[in-house]
Tab-separated table of C-alpha atoms in Angstrom:
chain	number	residue	atom	x	y	z
N	1	MET	CA	-31.419	12.920	-1.578
N	2	ARG	CA	-27.958	13.831	-1.719
N	3	GLY	CA	-24.812	11.469	-1.517
N	4	GLY	CA	-26.183	8.697	-3.842
N	5	GLY	CA	-22.825	8.125	-5.583
N	6	VAL	CA	-20.983	7.251	-2.433
N	7	LEU	CA	-21.688	3.455	-3.378
N	8	TRP	CA	-20.078	2.816	-6.397
N	9	TRP	CA	-16.299	3.570	-5.527
N	10	ALA	CA	-16.495	0.566	-3.250
N	11	LEU	CA	-17.911	-1.861	-5.797
N	12	ASP	CA	-14.515	-2.211	-7.924
N	13	GLU	CA	-13.135	-5.787	-7.730
N	14	ILE	CA	-9.577	-4.512	-8.365
N	15	ARG	CA	-8.350	-1.342	-7.420
N	16	VAL	CA	-4.815	-0.083	-8.393
N	17	GLN	CA	-2.625	2.874	-7.301
N	18	VAL	CA	0.972	3.606	-9.298
N	19	THR	CA	3.081	6.107	-7.166
N	20	GLY	CA	6.672	7.345	-7.885
N	21	ARG	CA	8.549	6.329	-4.711
N	22	ASP	CA	11.810	7.848	-5.955
N	23	ALA	CA	13.528	8.919	-9.248
N	24	ARG	CA	14.528	5.150	-9.955
N	25	TYR	CA	11.530	3.154	-9.629
N	26	SER	CA	7.619	3.296	-9.201
N	27	GLN	CA	5.628	1.359	-6.714
N	28	VAL	CA	2.234	-0.630	-7.586
N	29	VAL	CA	-0.333	-0.983	-4.862
N	30	LEU	CA	-3.059	-3.678	-6.049
N	31	GLU	CA	-5.792	-3.807	-3.695
N	32	LEU	CA	-7.512	-7.193	-4.209
N	33	ALA	CA	-11.139	-5.980	-2.689
N	34	TRP	CA	-12.930	-9.340	-4.082
N	35	ASN	CA	-13.543	-12.452	-2.684
N	36	PRO	CA	-14.180	-14.801	-5.354
N	37	GLY	CA	-17.128	-17.330	-5.105
N	38	GLN	CA	-17.765	-20.549	-6.876
N	39	GLY	CA	-16.633	-20.510	-10.529
N	40	ALA	CA	-15.015	-17.075	-10.277
N	41	ASP	CA	-11.383	-16.602	-11.765
N	42	ALA	CA	-8.899	-16.315	-8.793
N	43	SER	CA	-6.220	-15.187	-11.464
N	44	LEU	CA	-8.389	-11.756	-11.846
N	45	ALA	CA	-5.503	-9.612	-10.285
N	46	ALA	CA	-2.981	-11.060	-12.392
N	47	GLN	CA	-4.623	-10.488	-15.635
N	48	VAL	CA	-5.201	-6.790	-14.511
N	49	LEU	CA	-1.508	-6.455	-13.964
N	50	ALA	CA	-0.909	-8.089	-17.606
N	51	GLY	CA	-3.513	-5.971	-19.140
N	52	MET	CA	-2.067	-2.831	-17.894
N	53	THR	CA	1.413	-3.589	-18.639
N	54	LYS	CA	0.307	-4.150	-22.323
N	55	ARG	CA	-1.519	-0.915	-22.595
N	56	ALA	CA	1.538	0.817	-21.268
N	57	TRP	CA	-0.373	1.814	-18.209
N	58	LEU	CA	2.683	0.789	-15.779
N	59	SER	CA	5.911	2.324	-16.791
N	60	ALA	CA	9.138	0.481	-15.830
N	61	PRO	CA	10.989	0.018	-13.768
N	62	ILE	CA	8.595	-1.374	-11.208
N	63	GLY	CA	10.651	-1.946	-8.327
N	64	SER	CA	7.813	-2.398	-5.600
N	65	VAL	CA	4.419	-4.071	-5.797
N	66	VAL	CA	1.925	-4.249	-2.815
N	67	LEU	CA	-1.080	-6.820	-2.641
N	68	VAL	CA	-3.579	-5.907	-0.182
N	69	ALA	CA	-6.263	-8.467	0.547
N	70	PRO	CA	-8.550	-9.955	3.050
N	71	GLY	CA	-7.052	-12.981	4.342
N	72	ALA	CA	-3.649	-11.863	3.100
N	73	GLY	CA	-1.872	-15.063	1.757
N	74	ALA	CA	-4.999	-17.119	2.001
N	75	HIS	CA	-6.660	-14.841	-0.444
N	76	PRO	CA	-6.806	-17.353	-3.700
N	77	GLY	CA	-6.004	-14.150	-5.930
N	78	VAL	CA	-2.443	-13.493	-4.269
N	79	GLU	CA	-0.526	-16.264	-5.605
N	80	PRO	CA	-1.522	-15.966	-9.367
N	81	ALA	CA	-0.661	-12.116	-8.941
N	82	VAL	CA	2.680	-12.655	-7.091
N	83	ASP	CA	3.679	-14.938	-10.133
N	84	LYS	CA	2.570	-12.650	-12.588
N	85	VAL	CA	4.468	-9.712	-10.931
N	86	GLN	CA	7.647	-12.052	-10.822
N	87	GLU	CA	7.359	-12.944	-14.454
N	88	LEU	CA	6.792	-8.999	-15.740
N	89	TRP	CA	9.270	-7.523	-13.029
N	90	PRO	CA	11.811	-9.942	-11.551
N	91	ALA	CA	13.444	-7.445	-9.843
N	92	ALA	CA	10.313	-5.967	-7.763
N	93	VAL	CA	9.895	-6.588	-4.071
N	94	VAL	CA	6.385	-8.034	-3.409
N	95	THR	CA	4.906	-7.276	-0.114
N	96	VAL	CA	1.645	-8.817	0.903
N	97	VAL	CA	-0.531	-6.945	3.195
N	98	ASP	CA	-3.736	-8.162	5.299
N	99	GLU	CA	-6.314	-5.228	4.668
N	100	ALA	CA	-7.054	-5.627	8.360
N	101	VAL	CA	-3.449	-4.626	9.276
N	102	ALA	CA	-3.387	-1.919	6.561
N	103	ALA	CA	-6.644	-0.609	7.948
N	104	LEU	CA	-5.199	-0.671	11.700
N	105	ALA	CA	-2.367	1.411	10.494
N	106	GLY	CA	-4.114	3.698	8.491
N	107	ALA	CA	-6.443	4.564	11.243
N	108	ARG	CA	-3.555	6.017	13.447
N	109	LEU	CA	-4.748	5.190	16.453
N	110	ASP	CA	-2.985	6.718	19.423
N	111	PRO	CA	-2.213	4.703	21.493
N	112	GLU	CA	-2.457	1.847	19.312
N	113	PRO	CA	-4.211	-1.231	21.080
N	114	ALA	CA	-1.905	-4.173	21.952
N	115	ALA	CA	-4.912	-6.018	20.018
N	116	CYS	CA	-8.467	-5.195	18.579
N	117	VAL	CA	-10.706	-6.187	16.346
N	118	VAL	CA	-10.958	-4.646	12.817
N	119	VAL	CA	-14.032	-4.583	11.063
N	120	HIS	CA	-13.453	-3.563	7.516
N	121	GLN	CA	-16.435	-2.966	4.987
N	122	ASP	CA	-16.379	-2.574	1.301
N	123	GLY	CA	-18.894	-2.778	-1.383
N	124	LEU	CA	-19.189	-6.408	-1.342
N	125	ARG	CA	-18.549	-8.067	2.066
N	126	THR	CA	-17.129	-7.045	5.454
N	127	SER	CA	-14.136	-8.630	6.715
N	128	VAL	CA	-13.393	-9.195	10.677
N	129	ALA	CA	-10.153	-9.969	12.169
N	130	VAL	CA	-8.336	-10.029	15.453
N	131	VAL	CA	-5.210	-8.155	15.039
N	132	ALA	CA	-2.571	-7.929	17.445
N	133	GLY	CA	1.130	-6.583	16.976
N	134	ARG	CA	0.245	-5.923	13.248
N	135	GLU	CA	-0.608	-9.201	12.677
N	136	VAL	CA	-3.972	-11.097	11.863
N	137	ILE	CA	-4.393	-13.916	14.681
N	138	ALA	CA	-8.005	-14.894	13.487
N	139	GLY	CA	-10.400	-13.385	10.629
N	140	GLY	CA	-13.291	-14.317	8.547
N	141	LEU	CA	-15.668	-12.646	5.843
N	142	ALA	CA	-19.349	-11.893	5.537
N	143	THR	CA	-20.775	-11.217	2.184
N	144	GLY	CA	-23.102	-8.159	1.540
N	145	GLY	CA	-21.057	-4.967	2.429
N	146	THR	CA	-22.714	-1.655	1.319
N	147	ARG	CA	-24.356	-3.346	-1.828
N	148	GLY	CA	-25.759	-5.839	0.546
N	149	LEU	CA	-27.514	-3.134	2.744
N	150	ALA	CA	-28.639	-0.937	-0.108
N	151	GLN	CA	-30.221	-4.198	-1.737
N	152	ALA	CA	-32.043	-4.725	1.601
N	153	VAL	CA	-33.435	-1.309	1.075
N	154	VAL	CA	-34.520	-1.667	-2.647
N	155	GLU	CA	-36.305	-4.954	-1.731
N	156	HIS	CA	-38.077	-3.165	1.144
N	157	LEU	CA	-39.194	-0.316	-0.954
N	158	GLN	CA	-40.462	-2.793	-3.619
N	159	ALA	CA	-42.311	-4.983	-1.216
N	160	GLU	CA	-43.737	-2.388	1.199
N	161	HIS	CA	-43.991	0.468	-0.846
N	162	ARG	CA	-44.380	-0.537	-4.367
N	163	LEU	CA	-41.505	1.798	-5.386
N	164	ASP	CA	-38.841	0.525	-7.637
N	165	ALA	CA	-35.444	2.328	-6.694
N	166	GLY	CA	-31.885	2.028	-7.845
N	167	LEU	CA	-29.205	0.980	-5.538
N	168	GLU	CA	-27.724	4.445	-5.330
N	169	GLN	CA	-30.657	6.043	-4.055
N	170	ALA	CA	-30.938	3.137	-1.569
N	171	TRP	CA	-27.505	3.656	-0.345
N	172	ALA	CA	-28.254	7.474	0.062
N	173	ALA	CA	-31.021	6.478	2.317
N	174	VAL	CA	-28.950	4.216	4.350
N	175	VAL	CA	-26.262	7.008	4.696
N	176	HIS	CA	-28.689	9.620	5.499
N	177	GLY	CA	-31.588	8.225	6.749
N	178	GLY	CA	-30.702	8.081	10.456
N	179	ALA	CA	-30.963	4.306	10.933
N	180	PHE	CA	-28.331	4.110	13.821
N	181	ALA	CA	-27.591	7.922	14.128
N	182	PRO	CA	-28.581	11.356	12.401
N	183	SER	CA	-26.500	12.079	9.102
N	184	PRO	CA	-23.823	14.465	9.711
N	185	THR	CA	-24.391	16.370	6.591
N	186	VAL	CA	-28.165	16.157	6.080
N	187	PRO	CA	-30.405	17.448	8.579
N	188	THR	CA	-33.825	15.442	8.061
N	189	PRO	CA	-34.112	12.285	5.888
N	190	GLY	CA	-35.125	12.985	2.330
N	191	PRO	CA	-37.398	10.898	0.100
N	192	VAL	CA	-36.285	7.986	-2.150
N	193	LEU	CA	-36.929	8.559	-5.901
N	194	GLY	CA	-38.120	5.939	-7.947
N	195	ALA	CA	-40.918	4.496	-10.122
N	196	MET	CA	-44.183	3.229	-8.916
N	197	ILE	CA	-44.608	-0.531	-9.554
N	198	THR	CA	-48.109	-0.952	-11.489
N	199	GLU	CA	-50.075	-3.782	-13.160
N	200	ASP	CA	-49.514	-1.532	-16.286
N	201	ARG	CA	-47.264	-2.728	-18.308
N	202	VAL	CA	-47.804	-0.875	-21.478
N	203	PHE	CA	-46.931	2.709	-20.320
N	204	PRO	CA	-43.958	3.895	-18.530
N	205	ALA	CA	-44.347	3.681	-14.732
N	206	PRO	CA	-45.053	7.119	-13.291
N	207	PRO	CA	-42.252	8.577	-10.840
N	208	GLY	CA	-42.895	8.217	-7.035
N	209	LYS	CA	-41.048	8.724	-3.621
N	210	VAL	CA	-41.011	7.353	-0.618
N	211	THR	CA	-39.574	8.887	2.708
N	212	LEU	CA	-38.491	6.123	5.034
N	213	SER	CA	-38.476	6.796	8.879
N	214	PRO	CA	-35.349	6.196	10.846
N	215	THR	CA	-37.276	3.323	12.902
N	216	GLU	CA	-38.337	1.670	9.466
N	217	LEU	CA	-34.886	1.945	7.963
N	218	ARG	CA	-33.207	0.553	11.099
N	219	ALA	CA	-35.505	-2.093	11.144
N	220	VAL	CA	-34.351	-3.069	7.301
N	221	VAL	CA	-30.609	-2.384	7.887
N	222	ALA	CA	-29.958	-4.009	11.212
N	223	PRO	CA	-30.484	-7.554	10.256
N	224	ALA	CA	-27.674	-7.460	7.668
N	225	TYR	CA	-25.082	-6.536	10.727
N	226	GLN	CA	-25.972	-9.894	12.140
N	227	PRO	CA	-23.509	-11.892	10.397
N	228	VAL	CA	-21.043	-9.311	11.373
N	229	VAL	CA	-21.909	-9.795	15.075
N	230	GLY	CA	-21.433	-13.534	14.610
N	231	LEU	CA	-17.966	-13.248	12.998
N	232	VAL	CA	-16.737	-11.064	16.025
N	233	GLU	CA	-17.952	-13.665	18.221
N	234	GLN	CA	-16.116	-16.283	16.046
N	235	VAL	CA	-12.821	-14.677	15.681
N	236	LEU	CA	-12.448	-14.113	19.487
N	237	ARG	CA	-13.234	-17.809	20.107
N	238	GLU	CA	-10.360	-18.582	17.527
N	239	ALA	CA	-7.776	-16.207	19.377
N	240	PRO	CA	-5.699	-17.376	22.014
N	241	PRO	CA	-7.283	-16.594	25.252
N	242	GLU	CA	-4.816	-13.890	26.274
N	243	THR	CA	-4.803	-12.272	22.845
N	244	ALA	CA	-8.792	-12.451	22.877
N	245	ARG	CA	-8.531	-10.482	26.220
N	246	GLN	CA	-6.506	-7.936	24.810
N	247	ALA	CA	-8.845	-7.547	21.702
N	248	THR	CA	-11.745	-7.211	23.974
N	249	ALA	CA	-10.219	-4.600	25.812
N	250	GLY	CA	-9.092	-2.716	22.436
N	251	GLY	CA	-12.728	-2.968	21.164
N	252	LEU	CA	-14.039	-2.988	17.686
N	253	LEU	CA	-12.296	-0.595	14.870
N	254	LEU	CA	-14.704	0.001	12.188
N	255	THR	CA	-13.112	0.869	8.823
N	256	GLY	CA	-14.532	1.716	5.206
N	257	PRO	CA	-18.072	3.006	4.577
N	258	HIS	CA	-20.031	2.123	7.667
N	259	PRO	CA	-23.259	4.077	7.758
N	260	PRO	CA	-23.306	6.655	10.676
N	261	GLY	CA	-23.632	5.224	14.176
N	262	ALA	CA	-22.587	1.687	12.954
N	263	GLU	CA	-20.223	1.644	15.783
N	264	ASP	CA	-22.788	2.354	18.389
N	265	HIS	CA	-25.045	-0.370	16.946
N	266	LEU	CA	-22.344	-2.900	16.831
N	267	ALA	CA	-21.047	-1.789	20.453
N	268	ASP	CA	-24.636	-2.393	21.989
N	269	LEU	CA	-24.773	-5.933	20.219
N	270	THR	CA	-21.419	-7.113	20.968
N	271	GLY	CA	-20.700	-5.460	24.261
N	272	LEU	CA	-17.425	-4.264	23.179
N	273	PRO	CA	-16.361	-0.527	22.807
N	274	ALA	CA	-16.297	0.549	19.317
N	275	ARG	CA	-14.728	3.486	17.349
N	276	ARG	CA	-15.451	4.235	13.469
N	277	VAL	CA	-12.681	5.851	11.025
N	278	VAL	CA	-14.763	8.043	8.778
N	279	GLU	CA	-13.545	7.896	5.310
N	280	PRO	CA	-12.419	11.698	3.856
N	281	LYS	CA	-14.011	12.788	0.845
N	282	ALA	CA	-11.514	11.003	-1.468
N	283	GLY	CA	-12.588	7.900	0.095
N	284	HIS	CA	-15.675	8.136	-2.265
N	285	HIS	CA	-13.418	7.024	-4.736
N	286	ARG	CA	-10.879	4.506	-3.016
N	287	LEU	CA	-10.568	3.151	0.386
N	288	GLN	CA	-8.252	6.033	1.715
N	289	VAL	CA	-7.675	4.303	5.257
N	290	LEU	CA	-6.041	1.271	3.372
N	291	LEU	CA	-3.940	3.315	1.212
N	292	ASP	CA	-2.683	5.581	4.487
N	293	GLY	CA	-1.831	2.350	6.150
N	294	VAL	CA	-0.188	0.962	3.206
N	295	ALA	CA	1.820	4.135	2.991
N	296	ARG	CA	2.615	3.972	6.856
N	297	LEU	CA	3.704	0.164	6.646
N	298	LEU	CA	6.151	1.021	3.719
N	299	ALA	CA	7.422	4.099	5.422
N	300	GLU	CA	8.286	1.966	8.569
N	301	LYS	CA	9.846	-0.661	6.565
N	302	PRO	CA	10.831	0.578	2.867
N	303	PRO	CA	11.169	-1.988	0.273
N	304	ALA	CA	14.651	-2.315	-1.160
N	305	PRO	CA	14.539	-3.490	-4.867
N	306	VAL	CA	17.526	-4.254	-6.975
N	307	ILE	CA	17.489	-1.774	-9.886
N	308	ALA	CA	19.990	-1.547	-12.290
N	309	GLU	CA	21.752	1.774	-12.645
N	310	HIS	CA	21.955	3.088	-16.248
N	311	ARG	CA	24.810	5.408	-15.981
N	312	ILE	CA	25.492	7.439	-19.307
N	313	ASP	CA	29.309	7.686	-20.525
N	314	LEU	CA	29.543	11.544	-20.890
N	315	ALA	CA	32.846	11.025	-22.894
N	316	GLU	CA	31.022	8.804	-25.745
N	317	LYS	CA	28.314	11.299	-25.742
N	318	LEU	CA	30.493	14.612	-26.323
N	319	GLN	CA	32.699	12.624	-28.974
N	320	LEU	CA	29.580	11.687	-30.908
N	321	LEU	CA	28.451	15.346	-30.932
N	322	GLU	CA	31.849	16.283	-32.230
N	323	GLU	CA	31.630	13.762	-35.071
N	324	LEU	CA	28.242	15.277	-36.092
N	325	GLY	CA	29.594	18.672	-36.035
N	326	LEU	CA	27.316	19.709	-33.173
N	327	ARG	CA	30.324	20.658	-30.726
N	328	PRO	CA	33.670	21.987	-31.805
N	329	PRO	CA	36.515	19.507	-31.447
N	330	ARG	CA	38.537	19.846	-27.976
N	331	ASP	CA	42.149	20.782	-28.279
N	332	LEU	CA	43.840	18.112	-26.830
N	333	ASN	CA	46.935	20.239	-25.758
N	334	ALA	CA	44.637	22.175	-23.616
N	335	ASP	CA	44.415	21.616	-19.996
N	336	ASP	CA	41.395	19.826	-18.755
N	337	ARG	CA	39.272	21.672	-16.558
C-alpha cells in the first residue's frame, strides 16, 4: 500500500528550521512538538540548541529565535530554551508562539473567524484550543496523535487477524483505508502487509496480508478521536461565554495529518462545522502549516534584533595592500577622485 512513510515526519520530538532573514542575521524556528511526561527531560530543546551550536550547524549572528509549542509559555520546555538562547545569543529577539495560533495563521482562512477551535495533530498528541484574536483562550492536550491511530490498527491486526504489521503499514491503512472518507489518491483500500503470527518460534513467520474494510477500520480508528471530542467540549466550557459562542460559530479547524474525512467525523460528534487543512507534499517532512503560520506572524510583526554592524575601514585595507606591495603607492599630490 502506498503512503506508508507519511507517519514518521510527525514523530520528531524537536524540529528546527534556520532561515536567512536578511544579510545581517539568521532566524531559528524551533518547534517543540513534544509534551514531556513523567520522568522526561524538559530541557531537551535547550540541549538541541547547544548541540547544534557546538557542531556549527547554526552560524552567527542569530538575530531571531521563534519557539513554537503547545501551551506556549506553559510548555515546560520553553523556559529552558529561552534561557539557552539568551546565553548563546544575547542580542537575539525571542518570540514564543502557541502552535494553535501558528496553525490558524498558516491556514490563511478568508475571512479569519473571530474565534474558532483549532484541533492540531502531530505524531504523539492532539492539541485542542479556543483561539480568538490570535490568542489562546483555553486549551488542552490528548495523547496519541498519528502514532496512536496507527498503533490501534497494529493491535487490531494482531488480535483479530494474527498479523504482525509495522506502524508505517498501519498508518497507510488509516490514510487510505476509507475509515471516514475515501482516500484522495488511492481508489480502493489495499492489503496491509506483515508477518503471520504462528505458534512455531523456530522458523521465521511466513509473510501475510490483510485487507481491512472501511467499516472495520472505522470501528478501530473512531475511538481514538473520543478524547478529542471531550477536549473540544472542555475548552468551550472554559472559555468566556461570548468567546465560546463565537468559537462555536467559527467551528473546528483541523490541522496536521488527520486522515481524510476526520473533519466530517468530528463535526458529527460535536455538532460544530469543521474544515481541515490538508498538508502539501512537503508536509510529510515537517508541519508546513505551522511554518507558514510563523512566517506570516513574523511578516506582520517583524523582530528587530540589535545586531552590531561590522564596517570595514577601506583606507586601512588599502594601506595594508600598499605595504605588502600588492598595490602601487598613491600619489599624495594627486587629486582624490
